PDB file of C-alpha atoms in Angstrom:
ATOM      1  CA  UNK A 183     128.140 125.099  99.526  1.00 38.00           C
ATOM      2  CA  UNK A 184     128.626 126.423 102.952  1.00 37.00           C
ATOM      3  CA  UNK A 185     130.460 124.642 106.142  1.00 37.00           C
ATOM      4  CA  UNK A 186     126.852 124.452 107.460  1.00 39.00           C
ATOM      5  CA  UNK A 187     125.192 122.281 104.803  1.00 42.00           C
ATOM      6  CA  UNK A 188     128.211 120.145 103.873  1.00 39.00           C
ATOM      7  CA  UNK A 189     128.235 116.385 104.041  1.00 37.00           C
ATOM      8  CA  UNK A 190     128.963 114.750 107.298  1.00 38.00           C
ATOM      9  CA  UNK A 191     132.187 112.846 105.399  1.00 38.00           C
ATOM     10  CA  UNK A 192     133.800 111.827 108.754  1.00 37.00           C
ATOM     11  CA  UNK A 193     130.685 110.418 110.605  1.00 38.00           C
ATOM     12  CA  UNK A 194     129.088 108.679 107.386  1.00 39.00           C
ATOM     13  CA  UNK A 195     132.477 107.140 107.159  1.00 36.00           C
ATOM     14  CA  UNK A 196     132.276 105.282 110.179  1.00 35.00           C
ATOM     15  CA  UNK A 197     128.775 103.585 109.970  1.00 38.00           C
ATOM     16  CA  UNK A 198     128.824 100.143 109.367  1.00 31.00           C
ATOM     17  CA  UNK A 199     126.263  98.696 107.028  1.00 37.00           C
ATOM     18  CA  UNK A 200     123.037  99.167 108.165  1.00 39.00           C
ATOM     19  CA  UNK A 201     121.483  96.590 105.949  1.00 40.00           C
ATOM     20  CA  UNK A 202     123.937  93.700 105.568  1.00 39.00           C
ATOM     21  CA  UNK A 203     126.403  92.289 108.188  1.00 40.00           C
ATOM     22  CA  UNK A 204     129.309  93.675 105.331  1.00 40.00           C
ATOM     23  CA  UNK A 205     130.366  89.953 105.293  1.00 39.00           C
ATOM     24  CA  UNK A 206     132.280  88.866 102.123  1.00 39.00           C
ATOM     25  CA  UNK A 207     132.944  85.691 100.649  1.00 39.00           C
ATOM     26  CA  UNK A 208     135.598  84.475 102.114  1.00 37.00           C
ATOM     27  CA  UNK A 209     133.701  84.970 105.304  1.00 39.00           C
ATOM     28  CA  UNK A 210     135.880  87.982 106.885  1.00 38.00           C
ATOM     29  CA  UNK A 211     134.549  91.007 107.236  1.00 37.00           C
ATOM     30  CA  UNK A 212     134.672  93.776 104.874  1.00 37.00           C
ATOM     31  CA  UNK A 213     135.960  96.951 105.910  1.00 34.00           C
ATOM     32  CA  UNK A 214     135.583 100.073 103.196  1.00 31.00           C
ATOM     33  CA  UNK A 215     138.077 102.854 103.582  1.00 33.00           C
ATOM     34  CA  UNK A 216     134.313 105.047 104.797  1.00 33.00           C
ATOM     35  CA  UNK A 217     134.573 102.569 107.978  1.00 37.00           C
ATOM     36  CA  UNK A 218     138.147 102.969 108.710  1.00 38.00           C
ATOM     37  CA  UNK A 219     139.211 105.303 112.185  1.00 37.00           C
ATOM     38  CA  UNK A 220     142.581 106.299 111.348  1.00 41.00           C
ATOM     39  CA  UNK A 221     142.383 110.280 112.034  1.00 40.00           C
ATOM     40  CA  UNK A 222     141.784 111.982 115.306  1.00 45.00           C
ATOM     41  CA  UNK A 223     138.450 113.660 113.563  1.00 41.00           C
ATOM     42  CA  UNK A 224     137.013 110.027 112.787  1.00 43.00           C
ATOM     43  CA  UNK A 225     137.780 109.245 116.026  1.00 44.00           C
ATOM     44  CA  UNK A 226     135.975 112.186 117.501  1.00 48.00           C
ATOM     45  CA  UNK A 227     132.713 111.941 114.736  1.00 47.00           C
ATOM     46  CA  UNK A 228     132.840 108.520 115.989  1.00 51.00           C
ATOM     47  CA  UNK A 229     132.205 109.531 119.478  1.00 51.00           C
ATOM     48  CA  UNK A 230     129.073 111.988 118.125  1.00 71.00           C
ATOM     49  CA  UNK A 231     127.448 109.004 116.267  1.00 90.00           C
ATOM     50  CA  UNK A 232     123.886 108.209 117.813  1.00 96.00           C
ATOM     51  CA  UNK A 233     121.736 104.963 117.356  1.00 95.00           C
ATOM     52  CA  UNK A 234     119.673 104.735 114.745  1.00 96.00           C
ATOM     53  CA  UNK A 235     116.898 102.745 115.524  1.00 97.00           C
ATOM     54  CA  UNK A 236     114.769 100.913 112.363  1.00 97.00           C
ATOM     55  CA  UNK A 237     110.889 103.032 111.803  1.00 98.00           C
ATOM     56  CA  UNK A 238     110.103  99.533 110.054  1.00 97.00           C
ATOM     57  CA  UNK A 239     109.854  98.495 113.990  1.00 98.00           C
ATOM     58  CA  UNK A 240     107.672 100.742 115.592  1.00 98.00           C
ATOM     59  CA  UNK A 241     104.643 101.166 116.480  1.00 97.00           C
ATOM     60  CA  UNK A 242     103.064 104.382 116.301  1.00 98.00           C
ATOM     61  CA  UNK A 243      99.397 106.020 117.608  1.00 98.00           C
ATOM     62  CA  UNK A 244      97.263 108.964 115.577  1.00 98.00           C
ATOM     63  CA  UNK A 245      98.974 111.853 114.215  1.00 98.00           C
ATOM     64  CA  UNK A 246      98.517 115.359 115.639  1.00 97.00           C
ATOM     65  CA  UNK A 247      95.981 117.241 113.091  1.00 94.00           C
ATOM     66  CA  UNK A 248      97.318 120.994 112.614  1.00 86.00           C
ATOM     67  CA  UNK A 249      96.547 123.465 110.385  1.00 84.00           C
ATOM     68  CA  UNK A 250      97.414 121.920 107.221  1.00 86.00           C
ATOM     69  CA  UNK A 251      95.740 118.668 108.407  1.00 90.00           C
ATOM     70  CA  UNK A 252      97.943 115.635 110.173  1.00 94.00           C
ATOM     71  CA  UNK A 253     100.545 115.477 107.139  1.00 93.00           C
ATOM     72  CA  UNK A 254     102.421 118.504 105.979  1.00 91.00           C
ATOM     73  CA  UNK A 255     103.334 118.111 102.222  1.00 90.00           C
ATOM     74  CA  UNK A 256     106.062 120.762 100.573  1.00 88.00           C
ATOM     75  CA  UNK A 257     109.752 120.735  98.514  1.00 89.00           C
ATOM     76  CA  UNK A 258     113.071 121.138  99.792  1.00 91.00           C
ATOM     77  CA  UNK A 259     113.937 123.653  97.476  1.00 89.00           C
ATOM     78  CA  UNK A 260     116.620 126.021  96.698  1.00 90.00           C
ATOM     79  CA  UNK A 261     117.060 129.621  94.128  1.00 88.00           C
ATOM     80  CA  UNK A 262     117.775 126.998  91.651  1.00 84.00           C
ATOM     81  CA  UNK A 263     114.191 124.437  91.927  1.00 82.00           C
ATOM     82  CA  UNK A 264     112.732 121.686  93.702  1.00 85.00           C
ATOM     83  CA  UNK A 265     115.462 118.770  94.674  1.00 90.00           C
ATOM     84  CA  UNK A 266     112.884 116.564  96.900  1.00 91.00           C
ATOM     85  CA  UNK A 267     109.073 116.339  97.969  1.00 90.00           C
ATOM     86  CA  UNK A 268     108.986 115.712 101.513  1.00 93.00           C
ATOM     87  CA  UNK A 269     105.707 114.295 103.532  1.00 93.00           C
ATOM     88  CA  UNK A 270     105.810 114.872 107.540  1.00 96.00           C
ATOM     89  CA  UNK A 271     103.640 114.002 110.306  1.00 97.00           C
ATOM     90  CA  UNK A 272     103.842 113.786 114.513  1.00 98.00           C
ATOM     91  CA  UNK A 273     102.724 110.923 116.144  1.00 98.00           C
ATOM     92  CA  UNK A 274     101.684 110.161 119.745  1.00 98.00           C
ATOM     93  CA  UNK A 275     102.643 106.694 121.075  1.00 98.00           C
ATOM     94  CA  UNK A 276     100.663 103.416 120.138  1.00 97.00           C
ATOM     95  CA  UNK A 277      97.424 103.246 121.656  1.00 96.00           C
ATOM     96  CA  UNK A 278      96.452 107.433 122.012  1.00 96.00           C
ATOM     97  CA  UNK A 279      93.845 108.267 119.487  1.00 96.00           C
ATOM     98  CA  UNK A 280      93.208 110.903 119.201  1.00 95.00           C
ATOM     99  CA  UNK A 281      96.768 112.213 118.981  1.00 97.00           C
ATOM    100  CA  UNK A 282      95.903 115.958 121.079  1.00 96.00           C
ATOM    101  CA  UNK A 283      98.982 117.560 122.676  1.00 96.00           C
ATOM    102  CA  UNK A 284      96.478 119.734 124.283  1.00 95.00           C
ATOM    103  CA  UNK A 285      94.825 116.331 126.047  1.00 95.00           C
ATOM    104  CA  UNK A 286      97.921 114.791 125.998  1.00 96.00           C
ATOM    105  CA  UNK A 287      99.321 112.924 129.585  1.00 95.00           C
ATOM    106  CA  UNK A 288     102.564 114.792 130.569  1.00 92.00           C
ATOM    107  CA  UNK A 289     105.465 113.172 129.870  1.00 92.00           C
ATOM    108  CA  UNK A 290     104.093 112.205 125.964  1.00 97.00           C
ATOM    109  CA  UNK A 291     106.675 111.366 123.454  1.00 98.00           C
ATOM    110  CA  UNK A 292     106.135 112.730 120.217  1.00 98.00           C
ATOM    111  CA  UNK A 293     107.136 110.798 117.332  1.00 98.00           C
ATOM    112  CA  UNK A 294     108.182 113.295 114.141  1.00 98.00           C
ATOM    113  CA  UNK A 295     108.289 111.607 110.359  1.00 98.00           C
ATOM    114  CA  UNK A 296     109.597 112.802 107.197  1.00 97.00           C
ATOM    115  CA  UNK A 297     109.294 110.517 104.264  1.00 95.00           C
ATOM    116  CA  UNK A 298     111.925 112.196 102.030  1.00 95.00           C
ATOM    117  CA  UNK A 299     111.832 111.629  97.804  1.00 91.00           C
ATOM    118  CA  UNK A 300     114.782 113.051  96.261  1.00 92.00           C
ATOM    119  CA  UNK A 301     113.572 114.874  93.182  1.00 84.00           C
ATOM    120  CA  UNK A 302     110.169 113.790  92.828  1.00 74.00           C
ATOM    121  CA  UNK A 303     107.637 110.607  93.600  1.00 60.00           C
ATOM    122  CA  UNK A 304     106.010 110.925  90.454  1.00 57.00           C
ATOM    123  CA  UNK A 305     102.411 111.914  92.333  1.00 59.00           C
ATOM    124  CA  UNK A 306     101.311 114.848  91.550  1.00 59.00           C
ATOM    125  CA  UNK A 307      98.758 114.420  94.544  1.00 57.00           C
ATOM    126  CA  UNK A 308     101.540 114.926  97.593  1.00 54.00           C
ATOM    127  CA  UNK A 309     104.180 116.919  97.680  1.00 50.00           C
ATOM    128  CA  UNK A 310     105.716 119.088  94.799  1.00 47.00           C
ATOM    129  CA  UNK A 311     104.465 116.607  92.278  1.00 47.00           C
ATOM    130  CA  UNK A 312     104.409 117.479  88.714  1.00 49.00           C
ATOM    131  CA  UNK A 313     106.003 121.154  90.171  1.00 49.00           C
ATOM    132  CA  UNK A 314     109.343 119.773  90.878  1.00 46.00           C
ATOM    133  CA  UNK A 315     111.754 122.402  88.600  1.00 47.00           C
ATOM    134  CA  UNK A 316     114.742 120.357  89.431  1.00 48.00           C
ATOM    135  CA  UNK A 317     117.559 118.245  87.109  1.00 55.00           C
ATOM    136  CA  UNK A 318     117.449 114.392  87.921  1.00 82.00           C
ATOM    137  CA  UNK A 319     118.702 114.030  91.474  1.00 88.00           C
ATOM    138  CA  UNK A 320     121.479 111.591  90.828  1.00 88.00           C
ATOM    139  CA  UNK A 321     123.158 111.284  94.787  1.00 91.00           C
ATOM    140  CA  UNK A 322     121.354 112.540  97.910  1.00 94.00           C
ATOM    141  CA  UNK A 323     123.197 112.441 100.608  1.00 94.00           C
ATOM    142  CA  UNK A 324     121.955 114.520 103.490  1.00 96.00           C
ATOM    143  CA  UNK A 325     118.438 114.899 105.495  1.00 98.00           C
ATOM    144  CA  UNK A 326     119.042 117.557 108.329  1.00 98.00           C
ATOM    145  CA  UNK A 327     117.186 120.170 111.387  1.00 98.00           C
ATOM    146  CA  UNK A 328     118.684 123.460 110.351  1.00 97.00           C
ATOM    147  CA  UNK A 329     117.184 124.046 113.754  1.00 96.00           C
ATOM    148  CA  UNK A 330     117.610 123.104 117.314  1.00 96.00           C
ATOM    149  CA  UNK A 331     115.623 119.726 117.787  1.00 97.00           C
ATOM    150  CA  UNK A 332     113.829 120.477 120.679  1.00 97.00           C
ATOM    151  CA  UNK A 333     112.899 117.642 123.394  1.00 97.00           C
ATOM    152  CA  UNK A 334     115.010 115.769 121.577  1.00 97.00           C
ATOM    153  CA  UNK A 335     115.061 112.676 123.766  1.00 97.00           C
ATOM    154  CA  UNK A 336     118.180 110.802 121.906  1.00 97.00           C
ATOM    155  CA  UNK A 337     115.915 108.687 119.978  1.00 98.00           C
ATOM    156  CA  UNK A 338     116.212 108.899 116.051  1.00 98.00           C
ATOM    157  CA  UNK A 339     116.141 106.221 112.689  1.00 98.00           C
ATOM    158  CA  UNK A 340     115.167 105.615 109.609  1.00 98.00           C
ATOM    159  CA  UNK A 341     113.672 103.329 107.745  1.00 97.00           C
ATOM    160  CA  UNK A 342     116.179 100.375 107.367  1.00 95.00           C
ATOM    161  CA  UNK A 343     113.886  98.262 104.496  1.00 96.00           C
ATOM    162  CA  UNK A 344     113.837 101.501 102.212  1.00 95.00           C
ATOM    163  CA  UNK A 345     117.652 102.315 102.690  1.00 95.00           C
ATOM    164  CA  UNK A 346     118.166  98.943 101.211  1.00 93.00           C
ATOM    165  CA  UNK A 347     115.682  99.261  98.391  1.00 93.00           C
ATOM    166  CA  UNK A 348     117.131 102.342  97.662  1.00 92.00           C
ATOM    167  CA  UNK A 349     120.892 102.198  98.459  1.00 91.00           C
ATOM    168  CA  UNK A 350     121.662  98.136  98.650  1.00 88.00           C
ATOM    169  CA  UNK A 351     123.854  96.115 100.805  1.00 85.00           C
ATOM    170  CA  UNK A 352     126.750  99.034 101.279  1.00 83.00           C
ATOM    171  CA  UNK A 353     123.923 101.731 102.776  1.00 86.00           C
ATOM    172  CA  UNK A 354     125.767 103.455 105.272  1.00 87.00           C
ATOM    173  CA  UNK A 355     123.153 105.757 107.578  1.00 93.00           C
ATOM    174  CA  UNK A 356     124.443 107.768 110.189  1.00 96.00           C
ATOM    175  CA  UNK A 357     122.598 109.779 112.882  1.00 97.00           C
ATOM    176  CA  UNK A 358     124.821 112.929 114.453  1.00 97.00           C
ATOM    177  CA  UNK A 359     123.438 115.785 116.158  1.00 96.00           C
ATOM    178  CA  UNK A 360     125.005 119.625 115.054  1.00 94.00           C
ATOM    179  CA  UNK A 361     124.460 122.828 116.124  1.00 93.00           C
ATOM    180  CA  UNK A 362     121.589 121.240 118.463  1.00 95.00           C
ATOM    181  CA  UNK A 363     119.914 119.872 115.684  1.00 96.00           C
ATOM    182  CA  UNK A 364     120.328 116.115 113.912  1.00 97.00           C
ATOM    183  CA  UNK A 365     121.935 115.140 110.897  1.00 97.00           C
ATOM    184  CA  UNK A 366     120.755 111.655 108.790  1.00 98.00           C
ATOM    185  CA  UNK A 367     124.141 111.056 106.325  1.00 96.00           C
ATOM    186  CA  UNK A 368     123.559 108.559 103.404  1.00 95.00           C
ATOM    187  CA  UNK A 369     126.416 107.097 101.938  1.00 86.00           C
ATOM    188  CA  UNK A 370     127.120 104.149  99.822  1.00 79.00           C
ATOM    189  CA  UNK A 371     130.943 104.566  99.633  1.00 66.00           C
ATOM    190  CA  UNK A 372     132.532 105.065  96.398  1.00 62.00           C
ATOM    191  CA  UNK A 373     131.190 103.197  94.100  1.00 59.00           C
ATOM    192  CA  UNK A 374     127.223 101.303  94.492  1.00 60.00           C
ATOM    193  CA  UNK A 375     123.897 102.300  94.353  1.00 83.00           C
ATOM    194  CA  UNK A 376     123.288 105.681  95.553  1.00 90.00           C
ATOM    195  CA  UNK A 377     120.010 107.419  97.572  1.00 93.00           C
ATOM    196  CA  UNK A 378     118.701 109.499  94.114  1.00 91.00           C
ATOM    197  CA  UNK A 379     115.346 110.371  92.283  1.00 88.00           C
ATOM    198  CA  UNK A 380     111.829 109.283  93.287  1.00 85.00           C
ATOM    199  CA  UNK A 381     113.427 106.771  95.699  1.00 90.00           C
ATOM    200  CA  UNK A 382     111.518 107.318  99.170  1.00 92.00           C
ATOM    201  CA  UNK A 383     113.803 107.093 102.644  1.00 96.00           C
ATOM    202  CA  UNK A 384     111.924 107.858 106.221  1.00 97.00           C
ATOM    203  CA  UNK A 385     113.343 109.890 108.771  1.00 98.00           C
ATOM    204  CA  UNK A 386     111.807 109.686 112.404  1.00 98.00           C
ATOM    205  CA  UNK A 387     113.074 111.652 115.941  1.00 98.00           C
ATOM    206  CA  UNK A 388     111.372 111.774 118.689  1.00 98.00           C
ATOM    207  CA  UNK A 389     111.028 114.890 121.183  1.00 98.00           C
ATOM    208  CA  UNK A 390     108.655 115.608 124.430  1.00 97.00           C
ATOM    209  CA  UNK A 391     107.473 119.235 122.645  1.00 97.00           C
ATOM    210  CA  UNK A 392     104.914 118.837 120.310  1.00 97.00           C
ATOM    211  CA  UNK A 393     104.287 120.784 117.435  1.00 96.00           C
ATOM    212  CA  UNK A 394     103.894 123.855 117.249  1.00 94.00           C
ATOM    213  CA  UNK A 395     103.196 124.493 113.267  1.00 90.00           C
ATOM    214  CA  UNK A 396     105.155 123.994 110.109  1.00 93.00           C
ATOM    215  CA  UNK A 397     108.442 125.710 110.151  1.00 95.00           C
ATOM    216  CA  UNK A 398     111.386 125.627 107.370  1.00 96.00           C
ATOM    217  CA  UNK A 399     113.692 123.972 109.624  1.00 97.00           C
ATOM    218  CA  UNK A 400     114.832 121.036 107.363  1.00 98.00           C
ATOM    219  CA  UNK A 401     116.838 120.263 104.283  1.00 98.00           C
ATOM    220  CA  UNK A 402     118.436 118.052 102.040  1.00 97.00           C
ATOM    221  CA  UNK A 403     121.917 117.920 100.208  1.00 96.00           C
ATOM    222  CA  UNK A 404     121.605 116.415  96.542  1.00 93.00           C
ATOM    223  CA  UNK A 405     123.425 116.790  93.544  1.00 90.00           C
ATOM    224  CA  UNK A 406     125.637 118.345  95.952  1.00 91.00           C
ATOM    225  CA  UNK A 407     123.756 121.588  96.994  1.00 93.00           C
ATOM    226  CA  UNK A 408     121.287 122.357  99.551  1.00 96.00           C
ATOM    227  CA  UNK A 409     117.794 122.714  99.400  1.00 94.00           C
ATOM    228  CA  UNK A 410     115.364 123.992 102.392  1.00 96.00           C
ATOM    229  CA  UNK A 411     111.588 123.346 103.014  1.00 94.00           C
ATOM    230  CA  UNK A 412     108.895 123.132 106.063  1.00 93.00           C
ATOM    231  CA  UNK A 413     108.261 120.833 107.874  1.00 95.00           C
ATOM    232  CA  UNK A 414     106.145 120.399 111.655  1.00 96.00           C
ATOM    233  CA  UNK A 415     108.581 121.652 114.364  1.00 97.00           C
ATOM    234  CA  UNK A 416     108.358 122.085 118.078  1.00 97.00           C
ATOM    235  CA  UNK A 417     108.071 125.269 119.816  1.00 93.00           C
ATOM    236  CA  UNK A 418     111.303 126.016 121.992  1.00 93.00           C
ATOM    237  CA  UNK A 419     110.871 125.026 125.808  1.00 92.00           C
ATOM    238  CA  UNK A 420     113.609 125.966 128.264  1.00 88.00           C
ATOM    239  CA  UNK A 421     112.125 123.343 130.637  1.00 90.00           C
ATOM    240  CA  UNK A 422     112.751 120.448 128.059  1.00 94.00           C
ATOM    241  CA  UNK A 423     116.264 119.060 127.568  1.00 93.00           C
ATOM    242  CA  UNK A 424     117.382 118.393 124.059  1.00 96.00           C
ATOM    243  CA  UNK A 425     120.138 115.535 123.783  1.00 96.00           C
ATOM    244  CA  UNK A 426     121.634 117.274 120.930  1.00 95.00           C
ATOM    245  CA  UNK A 427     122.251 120.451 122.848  1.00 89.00           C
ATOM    246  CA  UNK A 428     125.740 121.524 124.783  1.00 67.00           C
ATOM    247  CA  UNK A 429     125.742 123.872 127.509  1.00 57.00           C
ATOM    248  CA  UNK A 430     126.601 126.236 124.827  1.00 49.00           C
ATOM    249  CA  UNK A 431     123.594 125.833 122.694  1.00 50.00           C
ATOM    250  CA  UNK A 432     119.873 126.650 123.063  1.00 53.00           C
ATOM    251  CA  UNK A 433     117.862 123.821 123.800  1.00 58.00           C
TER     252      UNK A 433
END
């Protein structure tokens, strides 16, 4: 594993639960060591955390049509196999149909989705299907950009209903931006449920760029190694700020 792919440990250990108020049942609030600031690092990770705001609650227009149609289907996928099928699309806001960036009013924010399935979803219609060469994903624990997230306007979530199907009452989901790009941890602390096979999470972010074509600029970390795939990215634009982005990093 390199320094670039590891697991945000410090910033998924500060989330609170996304799905349940952590309550327990003598009424006081539980606190897992994950949640606990007691280093200058969690402290600083702390600072980095973004909202996440819930997919289950938007409302979205069409989706941009591209060359592979308005969905992009592929594998995050390593030398070793297949560790997830992923499913993206870009979205223009509620009400534009069609969804042209060409057409498109200036100023449009693009919504980008990735509907992540550790392993496999068991259709061999989408995504890497019946192809999937990978052992049973037991812990996922990472959805990333291994690229700048252009536009980026500081808007990003997931879906909060499938964390908890997936990952139960302790789902911690945490939202950090690195190297200019964005970072989704999962954790369910040490013991739990955990984000593994055929169990589907959704990733959104939004950016003013649309896109400009598939690219392999995302991956996932499960059963604790990383694993690479395409999915639609925006072209860079000097002109467009990215909220991820430093002074020191291209935007």
């Amino acid at each position: 594993m390199t320094c670039r792919f590891a697991v945000l440990a410090a910033a998924g250990a500060l989330a609170l639960a996304a799905c349940s108020d952590g309550s327990g049942e003598s009424g006081e609030q539980a606190v897992t060591d994950l949640e606990r600031i007691d280093t200058d690092g969690a402290a600083d990770a702390a600072a980095k955390t973004l909202p996440a705001g819930d997919f289950g609650a938007l409302t979205l227009g069409a989706k941009v049509a591209g060359p592979q149609g308005d969905e992009v289907k592929g594998a995050l996928s390593n030398a070793t196999g297949n560790f997830a099928d992923v499913r993206s699309y870009v979205a223009c806001p509620a009400g534009m149909d069609p969804c042209n960036p060409a057409t498109a009013p200036e100023g449009t924010v693009f919504t980008y989705v990735h509907v992540v399935h550790p392993g496999e979803d068991n259709d061999p219609t989408s995504g890497d299907g019946e192809g999937n060469t990978s052992s049973n994903v037991e812990r996922a624990t990472e959805f990333r950009l291994t690229m700048p997230a252009h536009g980026f306007t500081g808007e990003a979530g997931y879906s909060k209903a499938e964390a908890l199907a997936a990952v139960g009452a302790k789902a911690d989901v945490v939202v950090t931006c690195h190297e200019g790009g964005l970072v989704w941890t999962v954790s369910a602390g040490d013991g739990g449920d955990q984000w593994k096979q055929a169990e589907p999470l959704t990733f959104y972010w939004r950016s003013t760029v649309p896109p400009a074509g598939p690219r392999d600029a995302y991956a996932i970390f499960a059963n604790y190694t990383a694993a690479h795939g395409p999915g639609p990215y925006p072209a860079a634009d000097a002109s467009a700020p990215n909220a991820c982005a430093t002074p020191a990093e291209p935007r």
